[in-house]
Coordinates of C-alpha atoms in Angstrom, one line a residue:
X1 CA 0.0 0.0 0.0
X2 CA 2.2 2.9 -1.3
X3 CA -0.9 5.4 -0.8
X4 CA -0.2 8.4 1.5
X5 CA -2.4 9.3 4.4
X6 CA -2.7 12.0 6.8
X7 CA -4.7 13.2 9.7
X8 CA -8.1 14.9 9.0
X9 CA -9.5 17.7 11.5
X10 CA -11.7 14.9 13.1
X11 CA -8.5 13.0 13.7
X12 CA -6.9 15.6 14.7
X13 CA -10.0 16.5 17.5
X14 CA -10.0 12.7 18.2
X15 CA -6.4 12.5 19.2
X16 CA -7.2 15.0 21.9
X17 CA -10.5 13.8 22.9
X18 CA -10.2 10.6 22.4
X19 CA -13.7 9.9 22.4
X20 CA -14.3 7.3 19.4
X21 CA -13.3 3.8 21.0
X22 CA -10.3 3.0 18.7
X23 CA -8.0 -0.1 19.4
X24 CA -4.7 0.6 20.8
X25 CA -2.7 -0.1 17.8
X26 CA -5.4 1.9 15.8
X27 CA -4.8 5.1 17.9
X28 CA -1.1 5.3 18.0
X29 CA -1.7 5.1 14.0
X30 CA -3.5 7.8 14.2
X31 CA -1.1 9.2 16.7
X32 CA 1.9 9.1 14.2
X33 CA 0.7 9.2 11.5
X34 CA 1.5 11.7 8.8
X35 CA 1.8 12.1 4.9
X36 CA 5.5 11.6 4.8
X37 CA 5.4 7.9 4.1
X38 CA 2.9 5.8 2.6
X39 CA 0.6 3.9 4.8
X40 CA 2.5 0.1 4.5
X41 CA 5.4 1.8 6.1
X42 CA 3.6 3.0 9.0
X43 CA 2.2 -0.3 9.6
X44 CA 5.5 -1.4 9.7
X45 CA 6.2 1.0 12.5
X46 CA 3.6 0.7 14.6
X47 CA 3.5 -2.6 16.6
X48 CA 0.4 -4.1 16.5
X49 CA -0.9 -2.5 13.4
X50 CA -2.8 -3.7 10.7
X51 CA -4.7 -2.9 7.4
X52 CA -8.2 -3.4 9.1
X53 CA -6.6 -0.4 11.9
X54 CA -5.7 1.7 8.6
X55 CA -9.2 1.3 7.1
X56 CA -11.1 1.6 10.3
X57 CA -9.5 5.7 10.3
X58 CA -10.0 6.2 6.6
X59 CA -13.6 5.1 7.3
X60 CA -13.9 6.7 10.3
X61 CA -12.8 10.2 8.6
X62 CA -9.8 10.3 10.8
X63 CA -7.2 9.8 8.0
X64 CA -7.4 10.8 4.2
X65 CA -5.2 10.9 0.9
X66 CA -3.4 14.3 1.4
X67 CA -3.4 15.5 -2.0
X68 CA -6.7 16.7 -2.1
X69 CA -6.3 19.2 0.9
X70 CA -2.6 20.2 0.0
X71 CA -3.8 21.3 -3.7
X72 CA -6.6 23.6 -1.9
X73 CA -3.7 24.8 0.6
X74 CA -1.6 25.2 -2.0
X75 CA -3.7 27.5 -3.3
X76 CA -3.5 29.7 -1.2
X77 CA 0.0 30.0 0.0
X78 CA 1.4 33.3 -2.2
X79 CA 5.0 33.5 -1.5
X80 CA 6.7 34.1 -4.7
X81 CA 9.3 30.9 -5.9
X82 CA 11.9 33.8 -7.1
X83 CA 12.1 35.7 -3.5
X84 CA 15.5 34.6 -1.8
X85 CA 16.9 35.6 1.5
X86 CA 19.6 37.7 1.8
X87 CA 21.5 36.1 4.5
X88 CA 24.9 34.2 4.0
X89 CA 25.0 30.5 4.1
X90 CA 26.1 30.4 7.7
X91 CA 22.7 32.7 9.4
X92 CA 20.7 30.5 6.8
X93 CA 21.5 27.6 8.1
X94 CA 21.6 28.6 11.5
X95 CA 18.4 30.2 11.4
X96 CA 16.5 27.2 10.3
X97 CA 18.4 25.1 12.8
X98 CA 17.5 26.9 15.6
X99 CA 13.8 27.8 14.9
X100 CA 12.9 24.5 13.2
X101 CA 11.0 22.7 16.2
X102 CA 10.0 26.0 17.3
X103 CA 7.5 26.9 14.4
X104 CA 7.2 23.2 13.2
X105 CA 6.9 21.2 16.4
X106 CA 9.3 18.7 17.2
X107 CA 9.0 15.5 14.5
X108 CA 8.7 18.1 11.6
X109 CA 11.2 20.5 13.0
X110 CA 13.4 17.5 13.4
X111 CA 13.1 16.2 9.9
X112 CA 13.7 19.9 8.7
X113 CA 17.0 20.0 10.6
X114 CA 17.8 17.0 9.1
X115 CA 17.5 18.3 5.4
X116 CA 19.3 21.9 6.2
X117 CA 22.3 19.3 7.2
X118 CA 21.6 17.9 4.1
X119 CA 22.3 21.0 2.3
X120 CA 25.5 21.5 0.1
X121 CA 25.0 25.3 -1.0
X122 CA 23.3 28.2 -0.4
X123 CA 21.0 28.1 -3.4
X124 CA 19.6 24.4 -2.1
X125 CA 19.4 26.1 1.6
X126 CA 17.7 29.2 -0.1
X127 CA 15.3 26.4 -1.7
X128 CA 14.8 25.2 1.5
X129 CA 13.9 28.0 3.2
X130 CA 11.3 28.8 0.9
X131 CA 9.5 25.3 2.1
X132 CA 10.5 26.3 5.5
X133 CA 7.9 29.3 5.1
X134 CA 5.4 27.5 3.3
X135 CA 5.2 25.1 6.1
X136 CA 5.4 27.4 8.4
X137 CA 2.3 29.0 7.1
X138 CA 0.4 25.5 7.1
X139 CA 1.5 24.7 10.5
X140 CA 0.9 28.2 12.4
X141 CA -0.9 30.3 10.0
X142 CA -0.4 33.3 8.0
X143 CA 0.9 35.9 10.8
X144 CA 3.7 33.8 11.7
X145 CA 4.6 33.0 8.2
X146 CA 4.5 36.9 7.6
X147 CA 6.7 36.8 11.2
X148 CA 9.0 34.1 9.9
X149 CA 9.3 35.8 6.1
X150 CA 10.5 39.4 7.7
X151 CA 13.1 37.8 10.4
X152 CA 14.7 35.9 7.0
X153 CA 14.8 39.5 5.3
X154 CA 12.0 38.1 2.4
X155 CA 9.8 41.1 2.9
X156 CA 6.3 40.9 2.5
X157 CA 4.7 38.8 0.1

């Protein structure tokens, strides 16, 4: 199963509520689960897990195929591919570093941190700052993007 799920808003309200009775290996499913690897691998991960727990969220409306959602998102997101930061390699890089997990939380900010490292020059960090913002903007909304996009020198978009 190479399809790609991620949480909806109801699975997001369940994983606080936790009010739908959900088996264990279900919930921590839903708990991890996220679009950056298809659904097979997080089965994998989770112990426990099956394919009847991964269709018991998609048909509870807790999980869904990302792409739908992203290409509305998407949409909406308006920072221009051809802005670039202004800053050197070195307050690039340590800029995303430190503020990574802050605006991102601490799995995403994580695997951000892992790709600045990952990062040869500064056009590929300058790339990479661009996502930085976008996801910023999906994780925390618009005013800190706009936050975010002024502390990297990219002005107002």
């Amino acid at each position: 199963m190479q399809q790609r799920f991620q949480r909806t808003e109801a699975g997001r309200a369940e994983v606080k509520a936790r009010s739908q009775a959900l088996s264990r290996s279900a919930r921590n499913l839903l708990l991890v689960m996220d679009a950056s690897r298809p659904g097979a691998e997080w089965l994998s991960l989770v112990q426990g897990a099956t394919e009847a727990d991964l269709q018991q969220l998609q048909i509870s409306g807790l999980i869904a195929d990302p792409t739908p959602g992203l290409a509305e998102v998407s949409d909406r997101i308006e920072l221009p591919a051809a802005q670039v930061s202004p800053m050197a390699f070195e307050e690039l890089y340590g800029f995303l570093t430190r503020h990574a997990k802050q605006y991102l939380g601490l799995m995403k900010g994580y695997r951000m941190v892992l790709e600045v490292e990952r990062c040869a020059d500064l056009p590929a960090l300058q790339a990479l700052t661009q996502r930085f913002v976008q996801e910023v903007q999906l994780a925390q909304g618009e005013q800190v993007a706009e936050q975010v996009r002024r502390a990297l020198g990219l002005g107002k978009s």
